[in-house]
Amino acid sequence: MLTIKNLHAEVEGNEILKGINLEIKAGEVHAIMGPNGSGKSTLAKIIAGHPSYEVTQGEIIYEGEDLIEMEPDERARKGVFMAFQYPVEIPGVSNSMLMREAYNEIQKEKGLDPLDPLEFEDYIIDKLNLVEMDQKLLDRNVNVGFSGGEKKRNEILQMAVLKPKLALLDETDSGLDIDALRIVSEGINKLNTKDNAVMLVTHYQRILNYITPDFVHVLVNGRIHKSGGKELALELEKHGYEWVTANTEVNGEAK
Amino acid sequence: MSDTQTIESLVKQPYKYGFKTNVEYDYFPKGLNEDIVNMISDIKEDPDFMREFRLKAYRHWTTMRDPLWANIKYPRINYDKIQFYSAPKKKPRLDSLDEVDPEILETYEKLGIPLSEQKMLAGVAVDAVFDSVSVATTFKEKLAEAGVVFCSISEAIKNYPDLVKKYMGSVVPYNDNFFAAMNSAVFSDGSFVYVPKGVVSPMELSTYFRINNEESGQFERTLIIAEEDSYVSYLEGCTAPMFSSNQLHAAVVELIALDRAQIKYSTVQNWYSGDEKGVGGIYNFVTKRGLCKGDYSKISWTQVETGSAITWKYPSVIMKGDHSIGEFYSVAVTNDKMEADTGTKMIHLGKNTNSTIISKGIAAGNSQNSYRGLVKISPKAANSRNYSVCDSMLIGDRCGAHTFPYLEAGNNTSSVEHEATTSKIGEDQIFYLQQRGLDEEDAVSLIINGFCKEVFKELPMEFAVEAIKLLGIKLEGSVG
């Protein structure tokens, strides 16, 4: 589904990613872990097409197409979704209106009819249960006055509504209390099928108690230093990120 | 292309209504003096009181100077070069729309404002003002049945001289300010509405203004009187064709609401604002004021200002009656080299009066967008309240947003609240929406419509749709 080869990227002249290689197949869950400033959130943003980052080398192939050449909205309509670490407030725009607009853009892309507001309401009610969200949040303005936990749940609600092929979850677990973490994780698990893939960016191991990754990659200083199965996350928890760099300082990259 | 550049290219859509209709004009000399005022009075066949009103205003005007306090810059206007009166040469009969100059009708069609069956079916009576003379009035009979008078001010001067004499100049006196004095001297036409006691106007009244003669000023005069327990909603919308020389517009609007009467006045303004370099465009100096004369009366202004090179406009409410209410909802969009200094005055005179101000300014390009508002609570206006919100949004980094609130609380039982924010349309907001599948243009339009929502919801439904379209034209391609 997604193949990243020798990806280098910079922001304002500072190189952040220094040669990333990654292969994600349908049905897989990949966890990207690493210390602060390692470039793991940058990786997610670059796949989604954030305009602040410049790709200087390498390629990102998604479903056989070069993503780098596409506008962020084009990527989104083709099934790439990012759950934001800091969801953005849009005053005056209701949550349900944004989701309907977004959903209908994807319908259009697929050559299907858009849903009218009533049809969409029927469609979205089911999805609310998935993240145990109150219907009232649909009428509120996008993320305005939402608590940290509500914002993150709202991101997963949008994921449920838009049914992406590739979901990039950028520190979705940060700032969540234990109950919210469980709800969000269970929501993600329910959305996970053999046809879609998840790339989970996280600083902590704790979300991996709920979501079992097929692969864990450790990103340090713009490179993937080590990759492994779910047990790698537990080792990291025990030894810390320095343990990884100490073991891989010669080769630079794992895999 | 960076995001800022893309947004700017989106806002640089050419003016879509820049075409000129070929209608011949009678010769009328330029400049302003007593002879000119008398000529206008002759053409309009004014009764004596009207001629005297004009002359008194003219004489006072000669003692006044252009107001220079506003946050706008424009070359001094040479009033000797302005033609103060113009009218279409062919004056069509008013019996039916079929007899109206087809070119004029076509102009309205091009504007997407059909003076046609659809509009009438939609229940809107249209008093179309083409330059200075009304050319068509519809739905008069239906309104007449309800007792509502909706006609041109010229007709009102002939047919309802007592009402005009009583109320014209009662809210905006002939010597109120430079432009109001000028308008009082030379106004050519405009609208007149009279809603009798206890009558709810059976439809929304709508007038479309249009400036068409190059180098000619247009001086509208509108007077709306709502008697006790009546209600009327009035819609005003305007566009102008593209010209390279500046056009002056100085209108006066007076509203009078008696006991328990309500007047809702909505404007969507999209006059030509000049090109990117600031050449051409309308100079718009407007005095709009409402008087809540009676107890429990209410006057509400809603405006969407998207055009004009210069905007100088402060629709105001004087709350004289106890428990009366004044409201002002505004969206002002400036782009390129446009300058707007607009806001409101809420004057609380009666007890328990209540006013609300919601102002949304959007500045793009090299434009300057200022909110200027006065809230004055007089010593006698006990238990009065004002609530003001002034939000500004900047697009790009070469424009400016300014807020000049003036608050005067004259007693200690009243309260005045003022909130103001300034925000930049954020790259993060746009990216967030793009990540959800909306293209950049739709993303910008969604953010802007969200920003203006509190104002749009005050507009009558059909007008709200037009307003969103106008913002679309001004700020991107089309709004979904």
XYZ file of C-alpha atoms in Angstrom:
735
model
C 0.000 0.000 0.000
C 2.740 2.429 1.008
C 6.405 2.283 0.064
C 8.823 4.902 1.284
C 12.329 4.863 -0.163
C 15.302 6.885 1.051
C 13.111 9.789 2.128
C 14.911 12.991 3.033
C 12.996 16.077 4.096
C 13.719 19.450 5.606
C 11.993 22.440 7.115
C 13.538 25.884 6.719
C 16.845 24.318 5.694
C 17.087 21.886 8.608
C 17.123 18.275 7.559
C 14.656 16.339 9.699
C 14.324 13.058 7.857
C 17.619 11.559 6.741
C 16.780 8.567 4.620
C 13.632 6.726 5.722
C 12.704 3.374 4.258
C 9.354 1.863 5.154
C 6.926 -0.610 3.666
C 3.322 -0.793 4.875
C 0.932 -3.422 3.514
C -2.832 -3.629 3.726
C -4.044 -5.076 7.013
C -0.924 -4.080 8.931
C -0.479 -1.843 11.945
C 2.901 -0.112 12.180
C 3.999 1.771 15.272
C 6.559 4.516 14.804
C 8.252 5.250 18.100
C 10.983 7.608 19.058
C 12.093 10.370 21.387
C 10.940 13.970 21.053
C 12.339 15.685 17.990
C 13.240 12.414 16.267
C 11.122 13.246 13.214
C 8.288 10.764 13.760
C 5.472 13.321 13.582
C 7.209 14.924 10.613
C 7.056 11.607 8.796
C 3.270 11.459 9.233
C 2.840 15.075 8.149
C 4.962 14.579 5.057
C 2.925 11.567 3.991
C -0.205 13.709 4.442
C 1.370 16.577 2.479
C 1.928 19.332 5.033
C 3.156 22.405 3.096
C 5.833 23.396 5.637
C 8.085 20.457 4.800
C 10.151 20.000 1.701
C 11.054 16.575 0.396
C 14.602 16.797 -0.924
C 15.226 13.159 -1.858
C 13.488 9.828 -2.122
C 9.959 8.783 -2.897
C 6.607 7.960 -1.338
C 4.593 5.525 -3.404
C 0.987 4.963 -2.330
C -1.145 2.460 -4.241
C 1.277 2.704 -7.162
C 1.188 6.529 -7.309
C 3.747 9.120 -6.335
C 2.261 10.973 -3.357
C 4.830 13.765 -3.339
C 3.343 15.271 -6.490
C -0.187 15.406 -5.021
C -1.928 18.192 -3.134
C -2.938 17.256 0.427
C -6.631 17.197 -0.517
C -5.950 14.845 -3.417
C -4.145 12.468 -1.063
C -7.053 12.688 1.364
C -9.591 11.857 -1.328
C -7.512 8.841 -2.277
C -7.798 7.470 1.239
C -4.899 8.934 3.227
C -6.125 10.216 6.577
C -4.224 11.856 9.365
C -5.488 12.119 12.925
C -3.840 15.317 14.123
C -1.778 15.601 17.259
C -3.233 19.082 17.715
C -6.641 19.170 15.982
C -7.376 22.623 14.602
C -10.345 24.804 15.583
C -12.606 26.106 12.824
C -14.963 28.702 14.373
C -18.434 28.935 12.883
C -18.237 25.602 11.048
C -20.189 22.798 12.640
C -18.540 19.462 13.158
C -21.242 17.614 11.242
C -21.015 20.036 8.328
C -17.268 19.551 8.003
C -17.621 15.777 8.135
C -20.395 15.768 5.557
C -18.369 17.989 3.212
C -15.355 15.725 3.664
C -17.401 12.554 3.224
C -19.038 13.885 0.068
C -15.674 14.854 -1.419
C -14.672 11.205 -1.133
C -18.023 10.073 -2.536
C -17.443 12.384 -5.497
C -13.955 10.949 -5.991
C -15.493 7.472 -6.114
C -18.178 8.637 -8.545
C -20.915 8.120 -5.936
C -23.809 10.406 -4.982
C -23.276 12.808 -2.110
C -25.386 12.346 1.029
C -27.823 15.073 1.974
C -27.840 16.311 5.587
C -30.572 13.873 6.679
C -28.965 10.838 5.069
C -25.661 11.853 6.560
C -27.166 12.131 10.021
C -28.372 8.538 9.788
C -24.930 7.477 8.633
C -23.016 9.235 11.377
C -25.131 8.136 14.363
C -23.627 4.634 14.296
C -20.146 6.029 14.170
C -20.708 8.092 17.307
C -21.105 4.970 19.422
C -17.736 3.760 18.272
C -15.970 6.540 20.155
C -18.725 6.990 22.767
C -19.348 10.532 21.678
C -22.408 12.622 22.433
C -24.492 13.634 19.449
C -24.333 17.204 20.707
C -20.710 17.419 19.608
C -21.894 17.239 15.993
C -23.573 20.621 16.245
C -20.663 22.289 17.956
C -18.091 24.157 15.917
C -15.126 22.054 14.830
C -12.937 21.503 17.922
C -13.978 24.855 19.419
C -14.231 24.487 23.196
C -13.539 20.746 22.990
C -11.484 19.213 25.789
C -8.207 17.559 24.779
C -9.841 14.147 24.981
C -12.867 15.241 22.945
C -10.601 16.572 20.215
C -8.776 13.265 19.927
C -12.018 11.291 19.927
C -13.328 13.632 17.278
C -10.347 12.758 15.095
C -11.138 9.060 15.394
C -14.803 9.803 14.689
C -13.726 11.473 11.460
C -11.611 8.449 10.657
C -14.655 6.227 11.193
C -16.737 8.455 8.920
C -14.183 8.756 6.131
C -13.010 5.111 6.216
C -9.462 5.758 4.988
C -7.209 3.113 3.456
C -4.176 4.495 5.235
C -4.625 6.113 8.624
C -1.753 8.128 10.067
C -2.335 8.584 13.786
C -0.077 11.323 15.087
C 0.338 10.923 18.860
C -3.342 10.244 19.216
C -2.632 8.896 22.708
C -0.947 12.013 24.058
C -2.954 13.929 26.606
C -5.562 11.198 27.045
C -6.589 9.855 30.425
C -6.831 6.118 30.825
C -10.543 5.856 29.965
C -10.256 8.029 26.885
C -7.197 6.059 25.802
C -9.180 2.833 26.024
C -12.136 4.280 24.086
C -9.951 5.724 21.346
C -7.879 2.549 21.054
C -10.935 0.330 20.861
C -12.344 2.602 18.180
C -9.177 2.279 16.144
C -9.176 -1.503 16.563
C -12.736 -1.749 15.299
C -11.851 0.244 12.211
C -8.882 -1.954 11.434
C -9.594 -4.466 8.655
C -7.524 -6.500 6.236
C -8.021 -3.821 3.572
C -6.639 -0.853 5.407
C -3.472 0.004 7.258
C -2.552 2.093 10.270
C 0.619 3.994 10.979
C 0.648 4.879 14.636
C 3.094 7.544 15.751
C 3.656 7.484 19.490
C 6.084 8.455 22.156
C 4.834 5.968 24.715
C 4.337 2.254 24.800
C 1.044 2.440 26.729
C -1.273 2.716 23.700
C 0.294 -0.501 22.423
C -1.339 -2.276 25.375
C -4.597 -1.712 23.522
C -3.536 -1.704 19.895
C -1.269 -4.547 18.892
C 1.170 -3.498 16.198
C 2.485 -5.906 13.580
C 5.690 -3.893 13.374
C 7.465 -1.410 15.607
C 10.014 1.034 14.158
C 12.276 3.173 16.248
C 12.996 6.555 14.739
C 15.896 8.534 16.151
C 17.383 11.663 14.663
C 15.627 11.250 11.313
C 16.500 7.603 10.754
C 14.837 4.302 11.568
C 17.390 2.683 13.830
C 15.582 -0.505 14.603
C 12.512 -2.396 13.475
C 10.871 -5.416 15.014
C 7.652 -6.967 16.229
C 5.428 -5.834 19.102
C 7.972 -7.090 21.661
C 10.348 -4.307 20.578
C 8.062 -1.764 22.215
C 8.343 -3.562 25.540
C 12.127 -3.658 25.291
C 12.146 0.068 24.592
C 10.001 0.655 27.641
C 12.537 -1.236 29.691
C 15.772 0.182 28.259
C 14.872 3.590 26.822
C 15.672 5.041 23.419
C 19.390 5.340 24.108
C 19.612 1.588 24.126
C 18.573 1.581 20.444
C 21.061 4.158 19.268
C 23.851 2.481 21.234
C 23.190 -0.762 19.351
C 22.852 0.726 15.897
C 25.224 3.595 15.738
C 27.370 1.929 13.077
C 24.731 0.802 10.620
C 22.489 3.771 11.085
C 19.345 1.941 10.013
C 17.606 -1.278 10.672
C 15.367 -3.448 8.577
C 3.418 28.005 -4.671
C 3.295 28.828 -0.984
C -0.007 28.846 0.807
C -0.051 32.618 1.174
C 0.497 33.051 -2.535
C -2.247 30.608 -3.360
C -4.712 32.375 -1.109
C -3.784 35.649 -2.689
C -4.288 34.295 -6.168
C -7.680 33.085 -5.048
C -8.682 36.486 -3.791
C -7.560 38.137 -7.000
C -10.571 37.047 -9.001
C -11.549 39.743 -11.479
C -14.732 41.690 -10.855
C -17.464 39.737 -12.538
C -19.978 42.522 -12.925
C -17.807 44.963 -14.812
C -19.843 45.710 -17.880
C -21.498 48.911 -19.005
C -24.967 49.267 -20.370
C -25.473 51.679 -23.261
C -28.225 54.072 -22.307
C -28.246 57.655 -23.562
C -28.206 60.503 -21.090
C -29.611 64.002 -21.090
C -26.935 66.660 -20.841
C -26.512 67.985 -17.334
C -23.758 70.417 -16.300
C -21.034 69.420 -13.860
C -20.375 70.983 -10.495
C -22.569 72.107 -7.623
C -24.090 75.547 -7.060
C -27.511 77.029 -6.386
C -28.455 76.897 -10.059
C -27.696 73.198 -10.181
C -29.804 72.596 -7.068
C -32.647 74.566 -8.633
C -32.287 72.606 -11.885
C -32.622 69.351 -9.977
C -35.654 70.739 -8.169
C -37.140 71.741 -11.540
C -36.546 68.313 -13.064
C -38.042 66.628 -10.023
C -40.964 69.107 -10.007
C -40.384 69.604 -6.293
C -42.993 71.277 -4.111
C -41.725 74.410 -2.377
C -40.867 72.730 0.923
C -38.584 70.304 -0.903
C -36.847 73.028 -2.893
C -36.281 74.956 0.319
C -34.917 71.865 2.035
C -32.434 71.375 -0.808
C -31.322 75.000 -0.859
C -30.939 75.177 2.901
C -28.817 72.033 2.767
C -26.755 73.379 -0.119
C -26.067 76.656 1.643
C -24.986 74.829 4.756
C -22.830 72.452 2.700
C -20.813 75.366 1.334
C -19.708 76.112 4.920
C -18.541 72.549 5.525
C -15.374 70.592 4.715
C -14.766 66.954 3.771
C -14.457 64.871 6.928
C -10.843 63.766 7.217
C -10.890 61.864 10.490
C -11.550 58.423 9.032
C -8.747 55.895 8.514
C -8.941 56.187 4.723
C -6.734 57.899 2.172
C -7.972 59.181 -1.167
C -7.219 62.155 -3.385
C -9.328 65.222 -2.616
C -12.531 65.122 -4.618
C -13.038 67.984 -7.059
C -16.761 68.591 -6.746
C -16.708 70.907 -9.756
C -16.020 67.894 -11.953
C -18.859 65.783 -10.682
C -22.171 65.588 -12.446
C -24.741 65.738 -9.697
C -27.689 64.484 -11.667
C -28.219 61.887 -14.368
C -31.198 59.938 -15.604
C -31.732 57.411 -18.374
C -32.898 59.265 -21.482
C -35.594 56.833 -22.407
C -38.023 56.905 -19.551
C -40.065 53.779 -19.912
C -43.716 53.596 -19.008
C -44.236 51.812 -15.741
C -47.267 49.758 -16.746
C -45.429 46.486 -17.121
C -41.977 44.988 -17.118
C -42.254 44.315 -20.866
C -41.990 48.026 -21.484
C -38.753 48.424 -19.591
C -35.650 48.987 -21.733
C -34.539 45.438 -22.582
C -30.946 46.444 -22.053
C -31.704 47.448 -18.488
C -33.458 44.173 -17.852
C -30.503 42.355 -19.352
C -28.209 44.176 -16.968
C -30.147 42.789 -14.058
C -30.050 39.336 -15.600
C -26.274 39.539 -15.884
C -26.103 40.446 -12.245
C -28.111 37.382 -11.439
C -30.776 39.647 -10.021
C -33.656 39.021 -12.385
C -36.399 41.607 -12.320
C -38.687 38.882 -13.427
C -41.322 36.316 -12.647
C -38.998 34.200 -10.510
C -38.343 37.081 -8.203
C -42.002 37.931 -7.918
C -42.877 34.298 -7.299
C -40.297 34.378 -4.538
C -42.443 37.067 -2.958
C -40.026 39.950 -3.324
C -41.253 43.300 -4.567
C -38.512 45.017 -6.507
C -38.206 48.737 -6.875
C -35.323 48.916 -9.316
C -33.303 52.097 -9.307
C -31.339 52.553 -12.494
C -29.094 55.505 -11.997
C -31.369 58.081 -10.543
C -34.849 57.362 -11.771
C -36.981 54.404 -10.814
C -37.842 52.433 -13.912
C -39.969 49.646 -12.614
C -41.982 48.945 -9.531
C -43.675 45.659 -8.987
C -46.065 44.213 -6.506
C -47.355 47.619 -5.689
C -50.946 46.474 -5.719
C -50.388 43.636 -3.297
C -48.596 45.949 -0.939
C -51.307 48.547 -1.421
C -53.886 45.998 -0.299
C -52.035 45.670 2.978
C -51.721 49.450 3.083
C -47.956 49.385 2.704
C -46.547 52.171 0.566
C -43.412 51.234 -1.348
C -42.451 53.691 -4.031
C -39.702 55.998 -5.209
C -38.983 58.993 -3.036
C -39.947 61.238 -5.982
C -43.422 59.735 -6.050
C -43.653 60.009 -2.280
C -42.849 63.723 -2.421
C -45.779 64.132 -4.831
C -48.238 61.727 -3.249
C -47.367 61.786 0.447
C -45.911 65.253 0.981
C -47.071 65.433 4.619
C -45.218 62.267 5.588
C -42.106 63.331 3.718
C -42.238 66.800 5.228
C -42.688 65.375 8.708
C -39.966 62.755 8.599
C -37.325 63.653 6.001
C -34.368 65.118 7.833
C -35.818 64.163 11.216
C -33.206 61.453 11.781
C -30.401 62.728 9.565
C -30.735 66.539 9.568
C -29.704 68.449 6.420
C -26.662 69.769 8.300
C -25.665 66.457 9.911
C -22.400 66.013 8.059
C -20.698 67.030 4.818
C -22.032 64.172 2.706
C -25.501 64.185 4.246
C -25.757 67.924 3.480
C -24.657 67.270 -0.102
C -27.193 64.481 -0.458
C -29.957 66.661 0.992
C -29.212 69.270 -1.679
C -29.007 67.055 -4.744
C -30.666 63.690 -4.031
C -32.369 62.495 -7.177
C -34.275 59.436 -6.142
C -34.424 56.521 -3.799
C -37.051 54.533 -1.974
C -39.893 55.369 0.330
C -41.656 52.910 2.581
C -44.591 53.532 4.860
C -46.037 50.738 6.957
C -49.281 51.698 8.693
C -50.231 50.904 12.263
C -50.468 47.206 13.069
C -49.422 46.033 9.597
C -46.839 43.353 8.983
C -45.503 43.863 5.492
C -46.696 40.856 3.442
C -43.309 40.534 1.743
C -39.719 41.567 2.021
C -39.087 44.805 0.172
C -36.064 44.817 -2.071
C -34.302 47.542 -3.990
C -31.337 47.083 -6.218
C -29.256 50.134 -6.795
C -26.943 50.529 -9.670
C -24.547 53.234 -10.814
C -24.129 53.333 -14.553
C -23.134 56.750 -15.824
C -19.404 57.404 -15.812
C -18.389 60.528 -13.893
C -21.828 60.823 -12.360
C -22.531 60.760 -8.712
C -25.512 58.951 -7.397
C -27.326 60.378 -4.443
C -29.960 58.091 -3.061
C -32.354 59.054 -0.375
C -34.338 56.431 1.442
C -36.996 56.976 4.056
C -38.737 54.165 5.905
C -41.484 54.808 8.427
C -42.949 51.998 10.519
C -46.029 53.010 12.475
C -47.023 51.493 15.813
C -47.008 47.673 15.963
C -45.832 47.276 12.386
C -43.023 45.233 10.858
C -41.009 45.551 7.695
C -37.905 43.900 6.292
C -36.072 45.837 3.624
C -33.312 44.507 1.388
C -30.839 46.634 -0.478
C -28.241 45.289 -2.863
C -25.948 47.044 -5.258
C -23.320 46.420 -7.908
C -21.649 48.782 -10.341
C -19.911 48.386 -13.678
C -16.169 48.694 -14.035
C -14.811 52.178 -14.653
C -11.356 53.642 -14.385
C -12.333 56.972 -12.868
C -13.720 57.236 -9.388
C -17.385 57.561 -8.791
C -18.862 59.282 -5.816
C -21.817 57.912 -3.987
C -23.326 59.684 -1.018
C -26.555 58.169 0.188
C -28.764 58.953 3.138
C -31.074 56.415 4.708
C -33.473 57.320 7.499
C -35.548 54.818 9.445
C -38.245 55.660 11.948
C -39.840 53.031 14.181
C -42.764 54.022 16.390
C -44.083 52.124 19.434
C -43.436 48.381 19.157
C -42.553 48.671 15.468
C -39.670 46.721 13.963
C -37.526 47.552 10.959
C -34.972 45.145 9.591
C -32.677 46.669 7.003
C -30.264 44.400 5.113
C -27.619 45.416 2.614
C -25.355 43.454 0.342
C -22.972 45.859 -1.360
C -20.659 44.815 -4.186
C -19.729 47.953 -6.030
C -16.683 48.084 -8.206
C -13.717 48.562 -5.914
C -11.025 49.533 -8.387
C -8.305 47.365 -9.849
C -5.312 45.840 -8.069
C -3.413 49.110 -8.285
C -6.267 51.061 -6.767
C -7.401 52.715 -10.018
C -11.115 53.349 -10.278
C -13.778 52.153 -7.937
C -16.629 53.745 -6.080
C -16.211 56.221 -3.242
C -19.005 55.330 -0.917
C -19.950 57.874 1.740
C -23.172 56.852 3.368
C -25.181 58.163 6.280
C -27.609 55.558 7.555
C -29.444 56.119 10.766
C -32.486 54.697 12.463
C -34.572 56.230 15.176
C -36.341 53.952 17.634
C -38.827 56.653 18.389
C -41.371 54.543 20.186
C -41.194 52.346 23.269
C -40.330 48.697 22.623
C -39.356 49.457 19.038
C -36.495 47.725 17.266
C -34.176 48.578 14.402
C -31.720 46.099 13.013
C -29.002 46.800 10.429
C -27.288 43.939 8.649
C -24.669 44.725 6.068
C -22.313 42.729 3.894
C -19.833 45.168 2.391
C -17.670 43.626 -0.304
C -17.076 46.460 -2.747
C -16.193 50.153 -3.207
C -12.693 51.625 -3.274
C -13.534 53.726 -0.229
C -16.235 52.906 2.288
C -17.289 55.453 4.905
C -20.389 54.161 6.533
C -21.808 53.903 10.052
C -25.398 52.641 10.154
C -26.588 53.789 13.547
C -29.511 53.502 15.903
C -30.816 56.101 18.293
C -32.805 54.337 20.991
C -35.102 57.064 22.164
C -38.048 54.930 23.243
C -37.824 52.997 26.497
C -37.063 49.290 26.052
C -36.073 49.856 22.439
C -33.472 47.706 20.709
C -30.704 48.529 18.239
C -28.711 45.920 16.346
C -25.808 46.055 13.922
C -24.451 42.990 12.130
C -21.678 43.589 9.658
C -19.275 41.771 7.379
C -16.806 44.052 5.624
C -14.411 42.566 3.105
C -11.518 44.568 1.665
C -9.043 43.453 -0.959
C -6.361 44.957 -3.229
C -6.163 48.655 -2.336
C -9.631 49.001 -0.875
C -10.118 50.996 2.296
C -13.084 50.650 4.580
C -13.841 52.660 7.676
C -17.152 51.314 8.818
C -19.022 50.550 11.988
C -21.957 51.896 13.890
C -23.214 54.262 16.529
C -25.553 53.029 19.217
C -27.042 55.953 21.089
C -29.006 54.954 24.191
C -31.438 57.658 25.294
C -34.403 55.668 26.640
C -34.456 53.507 29.748
C -33.867 49.757 29.500
C -32.554 50.009 25.973
C -30.461 47.256 24.511
C -27.963 47.167 21.669
C -25.862 44.500 19.987
C -22.927 44.982 17.630
C -21.393 42.074 15.730
C -18.716 43.197 13.307
C -16.563 40.919 11.166
C -13.788 42.490 9.103
C -11.836 40.537 6.508
C -8.792 42.181 4.977
C -6.799 40.798 2.043
C -4.286 42.158 -0.478
C -3.001 45.648 0.376
C -6.275 46.765 1.886
C -7.066 48.549 5.138
C -10.151 47.549 7.081
C -11.234 49.605 10.089
C -14.090 49.181 12.498
C -15.193 52.397 14.146
C -18.007 52.248 16.641
C -19.542 54.465 19.261
C -21.655 53.193 22.111
C -23.130 56.043 24.069
C -25.349 55.516 27.067
C -26.868 58.789 28.182
C -27.334 59.597 31.888
C -31.102 59.052 31.592
C -30.822 55.652 29.860
C -30.955 53.641 33.063
C -30.552 49.861 32.977
C -29.306 49.824 29.420
C -27.020 47.251 27.893
C -24.634 46.981 25.004
C -22.776 43.951 23.791
C -20.131 44.363 21.072
C -17.976 41.859 19.254
C -15.437 43.042 16.683
C -13.464 40.307 14.988
C -10.912 40.850 12.253
C -9.362 38.329 9.931
C -6.240 38.960 7.891
C -5.388 37.179 4.659
C -1.738 37.648 3.702
C 0.688 40.008 5.416
C 0.269 43.283 3.522
C -3.184 44.260 4.763
C -4.310 45.896 7.959
C -7.203 45.559 10.384
C -7.980 48.297 12.877
C -10.560 48.690 15.612
C -11.621 52.052 17.035
C -14.251 51.487 19.707
C -15.591 54.489 21.605
C -17.578 53.727 24.743
C -19.368 56.297 26.856
C -21.400 55.059 29.794
C -23.343 57.910 31.362
C -24.910 56.103 34.312
C -24.029 53.322 36.706
C -26.975 50.998 36.159
C -26.005 50.186 32.593
C -23.417 47.814 31.209
C -21.212 47.897 28.143
C -19.274 44.869 26.941
C -16.724 44.905 24.169
C -14.814 41.941 22.754
C -12.341 42.102 19.922
C -10.120 39.539 18.225
C -7.752 39.602 15.300
C -6.738 36.396 13.582
C -4.856 35.355 10.500
C -6.365 32.749 8.269
C -4.086 29.931 9.337
C -2.010 27.607 7.232
C -2.835 24.982 9.841
C -6.579 25.489 9.374
C -6.250 25.167 5.616
C -4.056 22.081 5.881
C -6.504 20.492 8.317
C -9.399 20.961 5.907
C -7.332 19.881 2.911
C -6.376 16.761 4.838
C -10.098 16.082 5.072
C -10.396 16.228 1.279
C -11.497 19.842 0.637
C -9.476 21.678 -1.963
C -7.759 24.885 -0.952
C -10.450 27.134 -2.379
C -13.238 25.315 -0.555
C -11.160 25.291 2.604
C -10.714 29.069 2.516
C -14.370 29.628 1.778
C -15.460 27.333 4.601
C -13.226 29.166 7.082
C -14.499 32.563 5.947
C -18.129 31.568 5.970
C -17.641 30.153 9.439
C -16.086 33.431 10.530
C -19.071 35.411 9.198
C -21.786 32.991 10.244
C -23.216 35.121 13.050
C -23.885 37.882 10.532
C -25.131 35.733 7.650
C -27.754 34.134 9.856
C -29.300 37.587 10.344
C -29.858 38.002 6.611
C -33.091 36.886 4.972
C -32.520 33.406 3.542
C -32.338 34.338 -0.123
C -30.068 37.279 0.604
C -27.753 35.113 2.693
C -27.183 32.914 -0.337
C -26.333 35.992 -2.430
C -24.020 37.252 0.285
C -22.111 34.002 0.396
C -21.822 34.185 -3.405
C -20.462 37.707 -3.238
C -17.869 36.715 -0.676
C -17.006 33.847 -2.969
C -16.446 36.216 -5.891
C -14.407 38.508 -3.707
C -12.295 35.929 -1.938
C -12.142 32.836 -4.097
C -13.840 31.280 -7.098
C -17.086 29.801 -5.913
C -18.346 28.900 -2.490
C -19.823 25.458 -1.981
